[in-house]
Amino acid sequence: YVPLPGNDISIVWSVSKEMSTALPTGDPQAFCNAVADAGQHSLGQLSLVSPVARFPLSRIMANDWIQPGLALIGDAAHAVHPLAGQGVNLGFADVRNMVAVLQGRSKFSAIGDPALLRRYERAGREAAWAVGEVTDKLRALYLHNAAVARWVRNDGLSMMNRLPGAKAM
């Protein structure tokens, strides 16, 4: 649930392909009831303020983030599953990396110089890959219903949340 002004929220509900096709998207109240059930009615009665949109989520990473005079930033360069809400943070990191690279350039170096832009790409590619790996693994963990997966989701993640070093990592 993403809070919006007033009493509105935006919902990103990540489900399996099978469940996605079974959701009652044609009946607004039935869909609201399904959302409320999934959230254990923690928000009470729900109603739609906009149409339901359904689309597949996928992880992507551009092969090349840069070309002479061009740099891809944010979701244009990489997209991760929204499960952990890290896509925007990766985009902000891209902007910070680009600013740092441009501020540190020689006065003889053109802004669009591929060698300069490659520094930006190197600074962000590994982090984007790592966040993509973590969100993919978390997604798999939440889609799996085995006892070990339930333990890791509940007790394991709670323990990690109480360990500052692990949480920071």
Coordinates of N, CA and C in Angstrom, one line a residue:
Y1 N 0.8 -1.2 0.0 CA 0.0 0.0 0.0 C 0.9 1.2 0.0
V2 N 0.6 2.2 -0.9 CA 1.4 3.4 -1.0 C 0.4 4.5 -0.6
P3 N 0.6 5.2 0.5 CA -0.3 6.3 0.9 C -0.3 7.5 -0.1
L4 N -1.5 8.0 -0.3 CA -1.7 9.1 -1.2 C -2.4 10.2 -0.3
P5 N -2.6 11.4 -0.8 CA -3.3 12.4 -0.1 C -4.7 12.0 0.3
G6 N -5.2 12.5 1.4 CA -6.5 12.1 1.9 C -6.5 10.7 2.4
N7 N -7.6 10.0 2.2 CA -7.7 8.6 2.6 C -7.4 7.6 1.5
D8 N -6.8 8.1 0.4 CA -6.5 7.2 -0.8 C -5.2 6.5 -0.6
I9 N -5.1 5.4 -1.3 CA -3.8 4.6 -1.4 C -3.7 4.1 -2.8
S10 N -2.5 3.8 -3.1 CA -2.2 3.1 -4.4 C -1.7 1.8 -4.0
I11 N -2.1 0.8 -4.8 CA -1.7 -0.6 -4.4 C -0.9 -1.2 -5.6
V12 N 0.2 -1.8 -5.2 CA 0.9 -2.7 -6.1 C 0.8 -4.1 -5.5
W13 N 0.0 -4.9 -6.2 CA -0.2 -6.3 -5.7 C 0.5 -7.2 -6.6
S14 N 1.5 -7.8 -6.2 CA 2.3 -8.7 -7.0 C 1.8 -10.2 -6.7
V15 N 1.3 -10.8 -7.7 CA 0.8 -12.2 -7.6 C 1.3 -13.0 -8.7
S16 N 1.1 -14.3 -8.6 CA 1.5 -15.2 -9.7 C 0.7 -15.0 -10.9
K17 N 1.1 -15.4 -12.1 CA 0.3 -15.3 -13.3 C -1.0 -15.9 -13.2
E18 N -1.0 -17.1 -12.5 CA -2.3 -17.8 -12.4 C -3.3 -17.0 -11.5
M19 N -2.8 -16.5 -10.4 CA -3.7 -15.7 -9.6 C -4.2 -14.4 -10.3
S20 N -3.2 -13.8 -11.1 CA -3.6 -12.6 -11.8 C -4.8 -12.8 -12.7
T21 N -4.8 -13.9 -13.4 CA -5.9 -14.1 -14.4 C -7.1 -14.5 -13.6
A22 N -7.0 -15.0 -12.4 CA -8.2 -15.4 -11.6 C -8.8 -14.2 -10.8
L23 N -8.1 -13.1 -10.7 CA -8.7 -12.0 -10.0 C -9.9 -11.4 -10.7
P24 N -10.9 -11.0 -9.9 CA -12.1 -10.4 -10.5 C -12.0 -9.0 -10.9
T25 N -11.3 -8.7 -12.0 CA -11.0 -7.3 -12.4 C -12.2 -6.6 -13.1
G26 N -13.2 -7.4 -13.5 CA -14.4 -6.8 -14.2 C -15.4 -6.3 -13.2
D27 N -15.4 -6.8 -11.9 CA -16.3 -6.4 -10.9 C -15.6 -5.6 -9.8
P28 N -15.7 -4.2 -9.8 CA -14.9 -3.4 -8.9 C -15.1 -3.8 -7.4
Q29 N -16.3 -4.1 -7.0 CA -16.4 -4.5 -5.6 C -15.8 -5.9 -5.2
A30 N -15.9 -6.8 -6.2 CA -15.3 -8.1 -6.0 C -13.8 -8.0 -5.9
F31 N -13.2 -7.1 -6.7 CA -11.8 -6.9 -6.7 C -11.4 -6.2 -5.4
C32 N -12.2 -5.2 -4.9 CA -11.9 -4.6 -3.6 C -11.9 -5.6 -2.5
N33 N -12.9 -6.5 -2.6 CA -13.0 -7.6 -1.5 C -11.8 -8.5 -1.6
A34 N -11.3 -8.8 -2.7 CA -10.1 -9.7 -2.9 C -8.9 -9.0 -2.3
V35 N -8.8 -7.7 -2.6 CA -7.6 -6.9 -2.0 C -7.8 -6.9 -0.5
A36 N -8.9 -6.6 0.0 CA -9.2 -6.5 1.5 C -8.9 -7.9 2.1
D37 N -9.3 -9.0 1.5 CA -9.0 -10.3 2.1 C -7.5 -10.5 2.1
A38 N -6.8 -10.2 1.0 CA -5.4 -10.4 1.0 C -4.7 -9.6 2.1
G39 N -5.2 -8.4 2.4 CA -4.6 -7.6 3.4 C -5.2 -7.8 4.8
Q40 N -5.9 -8.9 4.9 CA -6.5 -9.2 6.2 C -7.4 -8.1 6.7
H41 N -8.0 -7.4 5.8 CA -8.9 -6.3 6.1 C -8.3 -5.2 7.1
S42 N -7.0 -5.1 7.0 CA -6.3 -4.1 7.8 C -6.7 -2.6 7.5
L43 N -7.2 -2.4 6.3 CA -7.6 -1.0 6.0 C -9.1 -0.9 6.0
G44 N -9.9 -1.9 6.4 CA -11.3 -1.8 6.4 C -11.9 -2.0 5.0
Q45 N -13.0 -1.3 4.8 CA -13.7 -1.4 3.5 C -12.9 -0.6 2.4
L46 N -12.7 -1.2 1.3 CA -12.0 -0.5 0.2 C -13.0 -0.2 -1.0
S47 N -12.6 0.8 -1.7 CA -13.4 1.1 -2.9 C -12.4 1.7 -4.0
L48 N -12.7 1.5 -5.2 CA -11.8 1.9 -6.3 C -12.1 3.4 -6.6
V49 N -11.0 4.1 -6.9 CA -11.1 5.5 -7.4 C -10.5 5.6 -8.8
S50 N -10.0 4.5 -9.3 CA -9.5 4.4 -10.7 C -9.6 3.0 -11.2
P51 N -9.6 2.8 -12.5 CA -9.7 1.4 -13.0 C -8.5 0.6 -12.5
V52 N -8.7 -0.7 -12.5 CA -7.7 -1.7 -12.2 C -6.8 -1.8 -13.4
A53 N -5.5 -1.8 -13.2 CA -4.5 -2.0 -14.3 C -3.8 -3.3 -13.9
R54 N -3.6 -4.1 -14.9 CA -2.9 -5.4 -14.7 C -1.8 -5.5 -15.8
F55 N -0.6 -5.7 -15.4 CA 0.5 -5.9 -16.3 C 1.6 -6.7 -15.7
P56 N 2.4 -7.5 -16.5 CA 3.4 -8.3 -15.9 C 4.6 -7.5 -15.5
L57 N 5.2 -7.8 -14.4 CA 6.4 -7.2 -13.9 C 7.6 -8.0 -14.3
S58 N 8.6 -7.3 -14.7 CA 9.8 -8.1 -15.1 C 11.1 -7.3 -14.8
R59 N 12.1 -8.0 -14.6 CA 13.4 -7.4 -14.3 C 14.1 -7.2 -15.6
I60 N 14.6 -6.0 -15.8 CA 15.4 -5.7 -17.1 C 16.7 -5.0 -16.8
M61 N 17.6 -5.1 -17.6 CA 18.8 -4.3 -17.5 C 19.3 -4.1 -19.0
A62 N 19.5 -2.9 -19.4 CA 20.0 -2.6 -20.7 C 21.4 -3.2 -20.8
N63 N 21.7 -3.7 -22.0 CA 23.1 -4.2 -22.2 C 24.1 -3.1 -22.2
D64 N 23.8 -2.0 -22.8 CA 24.6 -0.8 -22.8 C 23.9 0.4 -22.2
W65 N 24.4 1.0 -21.2 CA 23.8 2.1 -20.5 C 24.2 3.4 -21.2
I66 N 25.3 3.3 -22.0 CA 25.8 4.6 -22.6 C 26.2 4.4 -24.0
Q67 N 26.1 5.5 -24.8 CA 26.6 5.6 -26.1 C 27.2 7.0 -26.2
P68 N 28.0 7.3 -27.2 CA 28.5 8.7 -27.3 C 27.4 9.7 -27.1
G69 N 27.5 10.6 -26.1 CA 26.5 11.7 -25.9 C 25.2 11.2 -25.3
L70 N 25.1 10.0 -24.9 CA 23.8 9.4 -24.3 C 24.1 8.6 -23.1
A71 N 23.3 8.7 -22.1 CA 23.4 7.8 -20.9 C 21.9 7.5 -20.5
L72 N 21.7 6.2 -20.3 CA 20.4 5.8 -19.7 C 20.5 5.9 -18.2
I73 N 19.4 6.4 -17.6 CA 19.3 6.6 -16.2 C 18.0 6.0 -15.7
G74 N 18.1 5.4 -14.4 CA 16.8 4.9 -13.8 C 16.3 3.7 -14.6
D75 N 14.9 3.7 -14.7 CA 14.2 2.6 -15.3 C 14.6 2.4 -16.8
A76 N 15.1 3.4 -17.4 CA 15.6 3.3 -18.8 C 16.8 2.4 -18.8
A77 N 17.6 2.3 -17.8 CA 18.8 1.5 -17.7 C 18.5 0.1 -17.1
H78 N 17.6 0.2 -16.1 CA 17.4 -1.0 -15.3 C 16.0 -0.9 -14.6
A79 N 15.4 -2.0 -14.5 CA 14.1 -2.1 -13.7 C 14.1 -3.3 -12.9
V80 N 13.7 -3.2 -11.6 CA 13.7 -4.3 -10.7 C 12.2 -4.5 -10.2
H81 N 11.9 -5.7 -9.7 CA 10.6 -5.9 -9.2 C 10.3 -4.9 -8.1
P82 N 9.1 -4.4 -8.1 CA 8.7 -3.3 -7.1 C 8.5 -3.8 -5.7
L83 N 8.7 -5.1 -5.5 CA 8.4 -5.7 -4.2 C 9.1 -4.9 -3.0
A84 N 10.3 -4.5 -3.1 CA 11.0 -3.8 -2.0 C 11.0 -2.3 -2.2
G85 N 10.4 -1.8 -3.3 CA 10.4 -0.4 -3.6 C 11.8 0.2 -3.8
Q86 N 12.7 -0.5 -4.4 CA 14.0 0.0 -4.5 C 14.3 0.6 -5.9
G87 N 13.4 0.5 -6.8 CA 13.6 1.1 -8.2 C 13.9 2.6 -8.1
V88 N 13.1 3.3 -7.4 CA 13.4 4.8 -7.3 C 14.7 5.1 -6.6
N89 N 15.1 4.3 -5.6 CA 16.4 4.5 -5.0 C 17.5 4.3 -6.0
L90 N 17.4 3.2 -6.8 CA 18.4 3.0 -7.8 C 18.5 4.2 -8.8
G91 N 17.4 4.7 -9.2 CA 17.3 5.9 -10.1 C 18.0 7.1 -9.4
F92 N 17.7 7.3 -8.2 CA 18.4 8.4 -7.4 C 19.9 8.2 -7.4
A93 N 20.3 7.0 -7.2 CA 21.7 6.7 -7.1 C 22.3 6.9 -8.5
D94 N 21.6 6.6 -9.6 CA 22.1 6.9 -10.9 C 22.4 8.4 -11.1
V95 N 21.4 9.2 -10.6 CA 21.6 10.7 -10.8 C 22.8 11.1 -9.9
R96 N 22.9 10.6 -8.7 CA 24.1 11.0 -7.9 C 25.4 10.6 -8.6
N97 N 25.4 9.4 -9.1 CA 26.7 8.9 -9.8 C 27.0 9.8 -11.0
M98 N 25.9 10.1 -11.8 CA 26.2 11.0 -13.0 C 26.7 12.3 -12.6
V99 N 26.1 12.9 -11.6 CA 26.5 14.2 -11.1 C 28.0 14.2 -10.7
A100 N 28.3 13.1 -9.9 CA 29.7 13.0 -9.4 C 30.7 12.8 -10.6
V101 N 30.3 12.0 -11.6 CA 31.2 11.8 -12.7 C 31.4 13.1 -13.5
L102 N 30.3 13.8 -13.7 CA 30.4 15.1 -14.5 C 31.1 16.2 -13.7
Q103 N 30.9 16.2 -12.4 CA 31.7 17.2 -11.6 C 33.2 16.9 -11.5
G104 N 33.5 15.6 -11.6 CA 34.9 15.2 -11.5 C 35.6 15.2 -12.9
R105 N 35.0 15.6 -13.9 CA 35.6 15.5 -15.3 C 36.6 16.6 -15.5
S106 N 37.5 16.3 -16.3 CA 38.5 17.3 -16.7 C 37.8 18.4 -17.6
K107 N 38.3 19.6 -17.5 CA 37.8 20.6 -18.4 C 38.0 20.4 -19.8
F108 N 38.9 19.4 -20.2 CA 39.1 19.1 -21.5 C 38.3 17.9 -22.0
S109 N 37.5 17.4 -21.1 CA 36.6 16.2 -21.4 C 35.2 16.7 -21.8
A110 N 34.7 16.2 -22.9 CA 33.3 16.6 -23.3 C 32.3 15.8 -22.4
I111 N 31.2 16.4 -22.1 CA 30.2 15.8 -21.3 C 29.8 14.4 -21.9
G112 N 29.7 14.3 -23.2 CA 29.2 13.1 -23.8 C 30.3 12.1 -24.1
D113 N 31.5 12.3 -23.7 CA 32.6 11.4 -24.0 C 32.4 10.0 -23.4
P114 N 32.4 9.0 -24.3 CA 32.1 7.6 -23.8 C 33.0 7.2 -22.7
A115 N 34.3 7.6 -22.6 CA 35.1 7.2 -21.5 C 34.6 7.7 -20.2
L116 N 34.1 8.9 -20.2 CA 33.6 9.6 -19.1 C 32.3 8.9 -18.7
L117 N 31.4 8.7 -19.6 CA 30.1 8.0 -19.3 C 30.3 6.6 -18.9
R118 N 31.3 5.9 -19.3 CA 31.6 4.6 -18.8 C 31.8 4.5 -17.3
R119 N 32.4 5.6 -16.8 CA 32.6 5.6 -15.3 C 31.2 5.6 -14.6
Y120 N 30.3 6.4 -15.2 CA 28.9 6.4 -14.6 C 28.3 5.0 -14.7
E121 N 28.4 4.3 -15.8 CA 27.9 3.0 -16.0 C 28.5 2.0 -15.0
R122 N 29.8 2.0 -14.9 CA 30.5 1.1 -13.9 C 30.0 1.4 -12.5
A123 N 29.8 2.6 -12.2 CA 29.4 3.0 -10.8 C 28.0 2.4 -10.4
G124 N 27.1 2.3 -11.4 CA 25.8 1.8 -11.1 C 25.4 0.4 -11.5
R125 N 26.1 -0.2 -12.4 CA 25.6 -1.5 -12.9 C 25.7 -2.6 -11.8
E126 N 26.7 -2.6 -11.0 CA 26.8 -3.7 -10.0 C 25.7 -3.5 -9.0
A127 N 25.4 -2.3 -8.5 CA 24.4 -2.1 -7.5 C 23.0 -2.5 -8.1
A128 N 22.7 -2.1 -9.3 CA 21.5 -2.4 -10.0 C 21.3 -3.9 -10.1
W129 N 22.4 -4.6 -10.5 CA 22.3 -6.1 -10.6 C 22.1 -6.7 -9.2
A130 N 22.8 -6.2 -8.1 CA 22.6 -6.8 -6.8 C 21.2 -6.6 -6.3
V131 N 20.7 -5.4 -6.4 CA 19.3 -5.1 -6.0 C 18.3 -6.0 -6.7
G132 N 18.5 -6.2 -8.0 CA 17.7 -7.0 -8.8 C 17.7 -8.5 -8.3
E133 N 18.9 -9.0 -8.0 CA 19.0 -10.3 -7.4 C 18.3 -10.5 -6.1
V134 N 18.5 -9.5 -5.2 CA 17.8 -9.6 -3.9 C 16.3 -9.5 -4.1
T135 N 15.8 -8.6 -4.9 CA 14.3 -8.5 -5.0 C 13.8 -9.8 -5.7
D136 N 14.5 -10.3 -6.7 CA 14.0 -11.6 -7.3 C 14.0 -12.7 -6.3
K137 N 15.0 -12.8 -5.4 CA 15.0 -13.9 -4.4 C 13.9 -13.6 -3.3
L138 N 13.6 -12.4 -3.0 CA 12.5 -12.1 -2.0 C 11.2 -12.5 -2.6
R139 N 11.0 -12.1 -3.9 CA 9.8 -12.5 -4.6 C 9.6 -14.0 -4.6
A140 N 10.6 -14.7 -4.9 CA 10.5 -16.2 -4.9 C 10.2 -16.7 -3.5
L141 N 10.8 -16.1 -2.5 CA 10.5 -16.5 -1.1 C 9.0 -16.3 -0.8
Y142 N 8.5 -15.2 -1.2 CA 7.1 -14.9 -0.8 C 6.1 -15.6 -1.7
L143 N 6.5 -16.1 -2.8 CA 5.6 -16.9 -3.6 C 5.6 -18.4 -3.3
H144 N 6.6 -18.8 -2.5 CA 6.8 -20.2 -2.1 C 6.1 -20.4 -0.8
N145 N 5.4 -21.6 -0.7 CA 4.6 -21.8 0.6 C 5.1 -22.9 1.4
A146 N 6.3 -23.4 1.2 CA 6.9 -24.5 2.0 C 7.2 -24.0 3.4
A147 N 7.3 -24.9 4.3 CA 7.5 -24.5 5.8 C 8.8 -23.7 5.9
V148 N 9.8 -24.1 5.3 CA 11.1 -23.4 5.4 C 11.0 -22.0 4.9
A149 N 10.3 -21.8 3.7 CA 10.1 -20.5 3.2 C 9.3 -19.6 4.2
R150 N 8.2 -20.2 4.8 CA 7.4 -19.4 5.8 C 8.3 -19.0 6.9
W151 N 9.2 -19.9 7.4 CA 10.0 -19.6 8.6 C 11.0 -18.4 8.2
V152 N 11.6 -18.5 7.0 CA 12.5 -17.5 6.6 C 11.8 -16.2 6.5
R153 N 10.6 -16.2 5.9 CA 9.8 -14.9 5.7 C 9.5 -14.3 7.1
N154 N 9.1 -15.1 8.0 CA 8.6 -14.6 9.3 C 9.8 -14.4 10.3
D155 N 10.2 -15.5 10.8 CA 11.3 -15.4 11.9 C 12.6 -15.0 11.3
G156 N 13.0 -15.5 10.2 CA 14.3 -15.2 9.6 C 14.5 -13.7 9.3
L157 N 13.5 -13.1 8.6 CA 13.5 -11.7 8.3 C 13.4 -10.8 9.5
S158 N 12.6 -11.3 10.5 CA 12.5 -10.5 11.8 C 13.8 -10.5 12.5
M159 N 14.6 -11.6 12.5 CA 15.9 -11.6 13.1 C 16.8 -10.7 12.4
M160 N 16.8 -10.7 11.1 CA 17.7 -9.9 10.3 C 17.4 -8.4 10.6
N161 N 16.1 -8.1 10.8 CA 15.7 -6.7 11.0 C 16.3 -6.2 12.3
R162 N 16.6 -7.1 13.3 CA 17.1 -6.7 14.6 C 18.6 -6.7 14.6
L163 N 19.3 -7.1 13.5 CA 20.7 -7.1 13.4 C 21.2 -5.9 12.6
P164 N 21.7 -4.8 13.2 CA 22.0 -3.6 12.4 C 22.9 -3.8 11.2
G165 N 23.9 -4.7 11.4 CA 24.9 -4.9 10.3 C 24.3 -5.6 9.2
A166 N 23.5 -6.7 9.5 CA 22.8 -7.4 8.4 C 21.7 -6.6 7.7
K167 N 21.1 -5.8 8.5 CA 20.0 -4.9 7.9 C 20.6 -3.9 7.0
A168 N 21.8 -3.3 7.4 CA 22.5 -2.3 6.5 C 22.9 -2.9 5.2
M169 N 23.4 -4.2 5.3 CA 23.9 -4.9 4.1 C 22.7 -5.1 3.2

